[in-house]
Amino acid sequence: MADNITTPEKIKLAALTHFTESGYEGASMSQIAKEVGIKTPSIYAHFKSKEQLFLQLMQQVIDEEWEHYIKLLQEIREEPAQRKLYRIFGFFTDFAHLTSGQAFLKRTMVVPPRHLREQLRISFLQYEERISEHIIDIIREGQREGLIANRDEQRIVAELYAFIDGLLVEYQFYNSALFEQRKRLLWESLWRLWTSEIKEG
């Protein structure tokens, strides 16, 4: 690790790898300390517990992903609603290019530590609500443009998240070619679902 990184940051970087690879229960504070080059008790001079270290990391990676999401929204602000939604769908299903923080976030969402499940659920829901506000704005934009049927926005958001979550599971089992094919087919299915009432009319 670079010498100009502070000890707390070195601990976080090492912990991020261990929590991602081994989960909360499997991550060892002694192994994290060894990787940083300090003794295990020294970690507690910076983080009072394993739980505090984990939760700080979780908030940090949520903040980082939020920054990437806002950057994406700025990049696509002049694009039509269909393209915006497609780019957002791609942003949340680009599992082959996850940062270490995003990989940690995805793992924790799927397998949260049991004793922190409720606390993490609240954090995830708050984060999701912020994301959904922007998605709903784009859905309404698409409805004004006559591209998306005048269905309940919350239903459309729920369908989008369900497809994204399903792809996260499929990514674990299929090779990249099959996964990308499934991803394309699911997006096409989503768009047909959102526009079917217009076409029928």
mmCIF file of C-alpha atoms in Angstrom:
data_model
loop_
_atom_site.group_PDB
_atom_site.id
_atom_site.type_symbol
_atom_site.label_atom_id
_atom_site.label_comp_id
_atom_site.label_asym_id
_atom_site.label_seq_id
_atom_site.Cartn_x
_atom_site.Cartn_y
_atom_site.Cartn_z
ATOM 1 C CA MET A 1 0.000 0.000 0.000
ATOM 2 C CA ALA A 2 1.193 3.545 -0.733
ATOM 3 C CA ASP A 3 3.001 5.294 2.115
ATOM 4 C CA ASN A 4 0.922 8.480 1.771
ATOM 5 C CA ILE A 5 -2.298 6.640 2.692
ATOM 6 C CA THR A 6 -3.294 7.040 6.320
ATOM 7 C CA THR A 7 -3.549 4.003 8.569
ATOM 8 C CA PRO A 8 -7.381 4.184 8.789
ATOM 9 C CA GLU A 9 -7.552 4.222 4.984
ATOM 10 C CA LYS A 10 -5.157 1.274 4.761
ATOM 11 C CA ILE A 11 -7.376 -0.609 7.211
ATOM 12 C CA LYS A 12 -10.465 0.197 5.129
ATOM 13 C CA LEU A 13 -8.810 -0.929 1.896
ATOM 14 C CA ALA A 14 -7.733 -4.229 3.420
ATOM 15 C CA ALA A 15 -11.088 -4.729 5.118
ATOM 16 C CA LEU A 16 -12.937 -4.059 1.860
ATOM 17 C CA THR A 17 -11.159 -6.985 0.217
ATOM 18 C CA HIS A 18 -11.721 -9.338 3.141
ATOM 19 C CA PHE A 19 -15.395 -8.418 3.634
ATOM 20 C CA THR A 20 -16.040 -8.822 -0.103
ATOM 21 C CA GLU A 21 -14.283 -12.163 -0.398
ATOM 22 C CA SER A 22 -15.262 -13.719 2.934
ATOM 23 C CA GLY A 23 -18.333 -11.818 4.093
ATOM 24 C CA TYR A 24 -18.731 -10.188 7.484
ATOM 25 C CA GLU A 25 -18.490 -13.372 9.483
ATOM 26 C CA GLY A 26 -15.549 -14.779 7.527
ATOM 27 C CA ALA A 27 -13.422 -11.643 7.557
ATOM 28 C CA SER A 28 -10.693 -11.762 10.198
ATOM 29 C CA MET A 29 -9.539 -8.618 11.969
ATOM 30 C CA SER A 30 -6.168 -10.270 12.577
ATOM 31 C CA GLN A 31 -5.747 -10.906 8.846
ATOM 32 C CA ILE A 32 -6.747 -7.326 8.062
ATOM 33 C CA ALA A 33 -4.169 -6.078 10.582
ATOM 34 C CA LYS A 34 -1.500 -8.368 9.145
ATOM 35 C CA GLU A 35 -2.134 -7.058 5.631
ATOM 36 C CA VAL A 36 -1.838 -3.460 6.844
ATOM 37 C CA GLY A 37 1.317 -4.262 8.800
ATOM 38 C CA ILE A 38 0.016 -3.522 12.269
ATOM 39 C CA LYS A 39 -0.986 -5.583 15.299
ATOM 40 C CA THR A 40 -4.650 -6.447 15.695
ATOM 41 C CA PRO A 41 -5.252 -4.232 18.786
ATOM 42 C CA SER A 42 -4.023 -1.243 16.763
ATOM 43 C CA ILE A 43 -7.115 -1.448 14.555
ATOM 44 C CA TYR A 44 -9.230 -0.565 17.569
ATOM 45 C CA ALA A 45 -7.405 2.727 17.955
ATOM 46 C CA HIS A 46 -9.163 3.755 14.727
ATOM 47 C CA PHE A 47 -12.347 1.658 14.724
ATOM 48 C CA LYS A 48 -13.978 0.643 17.973
ATOM 49 C CA SER A 49 -15.287 -2.625 16.539
ATOM 50 C CA LYS A 50 -15.505 -4.828 13.477
ATOM 51 C CA GLU A 51 -19.113 -3.722 13.151
ATOM 52 C CA GLN A 52 -18.181 -0.034 13.068
ATOM 53 C CA LEU A 53 -15.517 -0.691 10.431
ATOM 54 C CA PHE A 54 -18.035 -2.613 8.307
ATOM 55 C CA LEU A 55 -20.747 0.045 8.580
ATOM 56 C CA GLN A 56 -18.343 2.881 7.765
ATOM 57 C CA LEU A 57 -17.218 0.996 4.690
ATOM 58 C CA MET A 58 -20.808 0.400 3.673
ATOM 59 C CA GLN A 59 -21.681 4.091 3.894
ATOM 60 C CA GLN A 60 -18.511 5.000 2.017
ATOM 61 C CA VAL A 61 -19.252 2.684 -0.915
ATOM 62 C CA ILE A 62 -22.888 3.824 -1.070
ATOM 63 C CA ASP A 63 -21.667 7.423 -1.277
ATOM 64 C CA GLU A 64 -19.177 6.484 -3.998
ATOM 65 C CA GLU A 65 -21.786 4.655 -6.081
ATOM 66 C CA TRP A 66 -24.144 7.603 -5.657
ATOM 67 C CA GLU A 67 -21.460 9.910 -7.071
ATOM 68 C CA HIS A 68 -21.053 7.594 -10.101
ATOM 69 C CA TYR A 69 -24.831 7.519 -10.560
ATOM 70 C CA ILE A 70 -25.090 11.323 -10.475
ATOM 71 C CA LYS A 71 -22.248 11.544 -12.998
ATOM 72 C CA LEU A 72 -24.188 9.170 -15.270
ATOM 73 C CA LEU A 73 -27.323 11.308 -14.955
ATOM 74 C CA GLN A 74 -25.325 14.362 -15.982
ATOM 75 C CA GLU A 75 -23.930 12.503 -19.006
ATOM 76 C CA ILE A 76 -27.382 11.431 -20.244
ATOM 77 C CA ARG A 77 -29.397 14.540 -19.378
ATOM 78 C CA GLU A 78 -29.858 15.517 -23.050
ATOM 79 C CA GLU A 79 -30.757 12.021 -24.237
ATOM 80 C CA PRO A 80 -34.346 10.774 -24.830
ATOM 81 C CA ALA A 81 -36.102 8.949 -22.008
ATOM 82 C CA GLN A 82 -35.675 5.490 -23.533
ATOM 83 C CA ARG A 83 -31.913 5.953 -23.808
ATOM 84 C CA LYS A 84 -31.713 7.314 -20.254
ATOM 85 C CA LEU A 85 -33.508 4.297 -18.827
ATOM 86 C CA TYR A 86 -31.375 1.949 -20.900
ATOM 87 C CA ARG A 87 -28.188 3.573 -19.603
ATOM 88 C CA ILE A 88 -29.421 3.330 -15.999
ATOM 89 C CA PHE A 89 -30.316 -0.333 -16.545
ATOM 90 C CA GLY A 90 -26.800 -0.870 -17.925
ATOM 91 C CA PHE A 91 -25.194 1.005 -15.038
ATOM 92 C CA PHE A 92 -26.755 -1.310 -12.458
ATOM 93 C CA THR A 93 -26.132 -4.527 -14.438
ATOM 94 C CA ASP A 94 -22.511 -3.988 -15.500
ATOM 95 C CA PHE A 95 -21.352 -6.660 -13.079
ATOM 96 C CA ALA A 96 -18.205 -7.482 -15.073
ATOM 97 C CA HIS A 97 -16.722 -4.057 -14.335
ATOM 98 C CA LEU A 98 -17.620 -3.531 -10.701
ATOM 99 C CA THR A 99 -15.267 -1.505 -8.561
ATOM 100 C CA SER A 100 -14.138 -3.185 -5.342
ATOM 101 C CA GLY A 101 -16.634 -1.013 -3.480
ATOM 102 C CA GLN A 102 -19.509 -1.980 -5.767
ATOM 103 C CA ALA A 103 -18.617 -5.673 -5.425
ATOM 104 C CA PHE A 104 -18.725 -5.273 -1.634
ATOM 105 C CA LEU A 105 -22.074 -3.496 -1.868
ATOM 106 C CA LYS A 106 -23.620 -6.170 -4.106
ATOM 107 C CA ARG A 107 -22.432 -8.998 -1.876
ATOM 108 C CA THR A 108 -23.760 -7.301 1.235
ATOM 109 C CA MET A 109 -27.128 -6.668 -0.412
ATOM 110 C CA VAL A 110 -27.445 -10.365 -1.257
ATOM 111 C CA VAL A 111 -25.967 -11.802 1.966
ATOM 112 C CA PRO A 112 -26.125 -9.192 4.752
ATOM 113 C CA PRO A 113 -24.758 -10.001 8.219
ATOM 114 C CA ARG A 114 -27.721 -11.319 10.181
ATOM 115 C CA HIS A 115 -27.350 -8.999 13.170
ATOM 116 C CA LEU A 116 -27.026 -5.933 10.905
ATOM 117 C CA ARG A 117 -29.771 -6.900 8.453
ATOM 118 C CA GLU A 118 -32.380 -4.414 9.682
ATOM 119 C CA GLN A 119 -29.913 -1.527 9.886
ATOM 120 C CA LEU A 120 -28.604 -2.275 6.390
ATOM 121 C CA ARG A 121 -32.136 -2.672 5.047
ATOM 122 C CA ILE A 122 -32.935 0.864 6.175
ATOM 123 C CA SER A 123 -29.739 2.216 4.578
ATOM 124 C CA PHE A 124 -30.450 0.389 1.300
ATOM 125 C CA LEU A 125 -34.028 1.652 1.177
ATOM 126 C CA GLN A 126 -32.910 5.238 1.764
ATOM 127 C CA TYR A 127 -30.335 4.886 -1.002
ATOM 128 C CA GLU A 128 -32.879 3.259 -3.315
ATOM 129 C CA GLU A 129 -35.383 6.054 -2.698
ATOM 130 C CA ARG A 130 -32.830 8.645 -3.840
ATOM 131 C CA ILE A 131 -32.153 6.645 -6.997
ATOM 132 C CA SER A 132 -35.853 6.088 -7.645
ATOM 133 C CA GLU A 133 -36.662 9.805 -7.531
ATOM 134 C CA HIS A 134 -34.538 10.369 -10.624
ATOM 135 C CA ILE A 135 -35.854 7.263 -12.388
ATOM 136 C CA ILE A 136 -39.458 8.380 -11.793
ATOM 137 C CA ASP A 137 -38.640 11.783 -13.289
ATOM 138 C CA ILE A 138 -37.361 10.020 -16.422
ATOM 139 C CA ILE A 139 -40.428 7.743 -16.558
ATOM 140 C CA ARG A 140 -42.689 10.804 -16.430
ATOM 141 C CA GLU A 141 -40.584 12.399 -19.139
ATOM 142 C CA GLY A 142 -41.119 9.297 -21.288
ATOM 143 C CA GLN A 143 -44.852 9.399 -20.608
ATOM 144 C CA ARG A 144 -45.025 13.051 -21.660
ATOM 145 C CA GLU A 145 -43.158 12.128 -24.836
ATOM 146 C CA GLY A 146 -45.704 9.375 -25.510
ATOM 147 C CA LEU A 147 -43.019 6.681 -25.263
ATOM 148 C CA ILE A 148 -44.122 5.004 -22.027
ATOM 149 C CA ALA A 149 -47.654 3.979 -21.110
ATOM 150 C CA ASN A 150 -49.363 5.956 -18.354
ATOM 151 C CA ARG A 151 -48.887 3.245 -15.760
ATOM 152 C CA ASP A 152 -48.062 3.696 -12.077
ATOM 153 C CA GLU A 153 -44.433 4.853 -11.827
ATOM 154 C CA GLN A 154 -43.784 2.792 -8.712
ATOM 155 C CA ARG A 155 -44.824 -0.346 -10.588
ATOM 156 C CA ILE A 156 -42.394 0.470 -13.414
ATOM 157 C CA VAL A 157 -39.578 1.107 -10.918
ATOM 158 C CA ALA A 158 -40.358 -2.183 -9.150
ATOM 159 C CA GLU A 159 -40.190 -4.045 -12.473
ATOM 160 C CA LEU A 160 -36.846 -2.418 -13.282
ATOM 161 C CA TYR A 161 -35.350 -3.375 -9.911
ATOM 162 C CA ALA A 162 -36.702 -6.931 -10.133
ATOM 163 C CA PHE A 163 -34.977 -7.447 -13.489
ATOM 164 C CA ILE A 164 -31.724 -5.939 -12.189
ATOM 165 C CA ASP A 165 -31.785 -8.156 -9.091
ATOM 166 C CA GLY A 166 -32.513 -11.219 -11.199
ATOM 167 C CA LEU A 167 -29.563 -10.476 -13.448
ATOM 168 C CA LEU A 168 -27.286 -10.175 -10.413
ATOM 169 C CA VAL A 169 -28.127 -13.784 -9.565
ATOM 170 C CA GLU A 170 -27.765 -14.951 -13.176
ATOM 171 C CA TYR A 171 -24.336 -13.319 -13.451
ATOM 172 C CA GLN A 172 -23.047 -15.768 -10.849
ATOM 173 C CA PHE A 173 -23.929 -18.803 -12.977
ATOM 174 C CA TYR A 174 -23.728 -17.981 -16.688
ATOM 175 C CA ASN A 175 -20.763 -17.257 -18.927
ATOM 176 C CA SER A 176 -20.384 -13.694 -20.186
ATOM 177 C CA ALA A 177 -21.860 -14.337 -23.637
ATOM 178 C CA LEU A 178 -25.017 -15.964 -22.271
ATOM 179 C CA PHE A 179 -25.335 -13.337 -19.564
ATOM 180 C CA GLU A 180 -25.136 -10.484 -22.084
ATOM 181 C CA GLN A 181 -27.733 -12.232 -24.236
ATOM 182 C CA ARG A 182 -30.069 -12.594 -21.247
ATOM 183 C CA LYS A 183 -29.463 -8.965 -20.320
ATOM 184 C CA ARG A 184 -30.376 -7.764 -23.823
ATOM 185 C CA LEU A 185 -33.492 -9.933 -23.949
ATOM 186 C CA LEU A 186 -34.649 -8.753 -20.539
ATOM 187 C CA TRP A 187 -34.218 -5.101 -21.489
ATOM 188 C CA GLU A 188 -36.258 -5.691 -24.647
ATOM 189 C CA SER A 189 -38.941 -7.383 -22.537
ATOM 190 C CA LEU A 190 -39.002 -4.480 -20.092
ATOM 191 C CA TRP A 191 -39.370 -1.901 -22.826
ATOM 192 C CA ARG A 192 -42.185 -3.881 -24.499
ATOM 193 C CA LEU A 193 -43.914 -4.118 -21.124
ATOM 194 C CA TRP A 194 -43.687 -0.373 -20.564
ATOM 195 C CA THR A 195 -44.865 0.513 -24.066
ATOM 196 C CA SER A 196 -47.371 -2.285 -24.821
ATOM 197 C CA GLU A 197 -50.465 -0.282 -23.885
ATOM 198 C CA ILE A 198 -49.426 2.505 -26.256
ATOM 199 C CA LYS A 199 -48.931 0.051 -29.113
ATOM 200 C CA GLU A 200 -52.246 -1.657 -28.378
ATOM 201 C CA GLY A 201 -53.977 1.712 -28.362
#
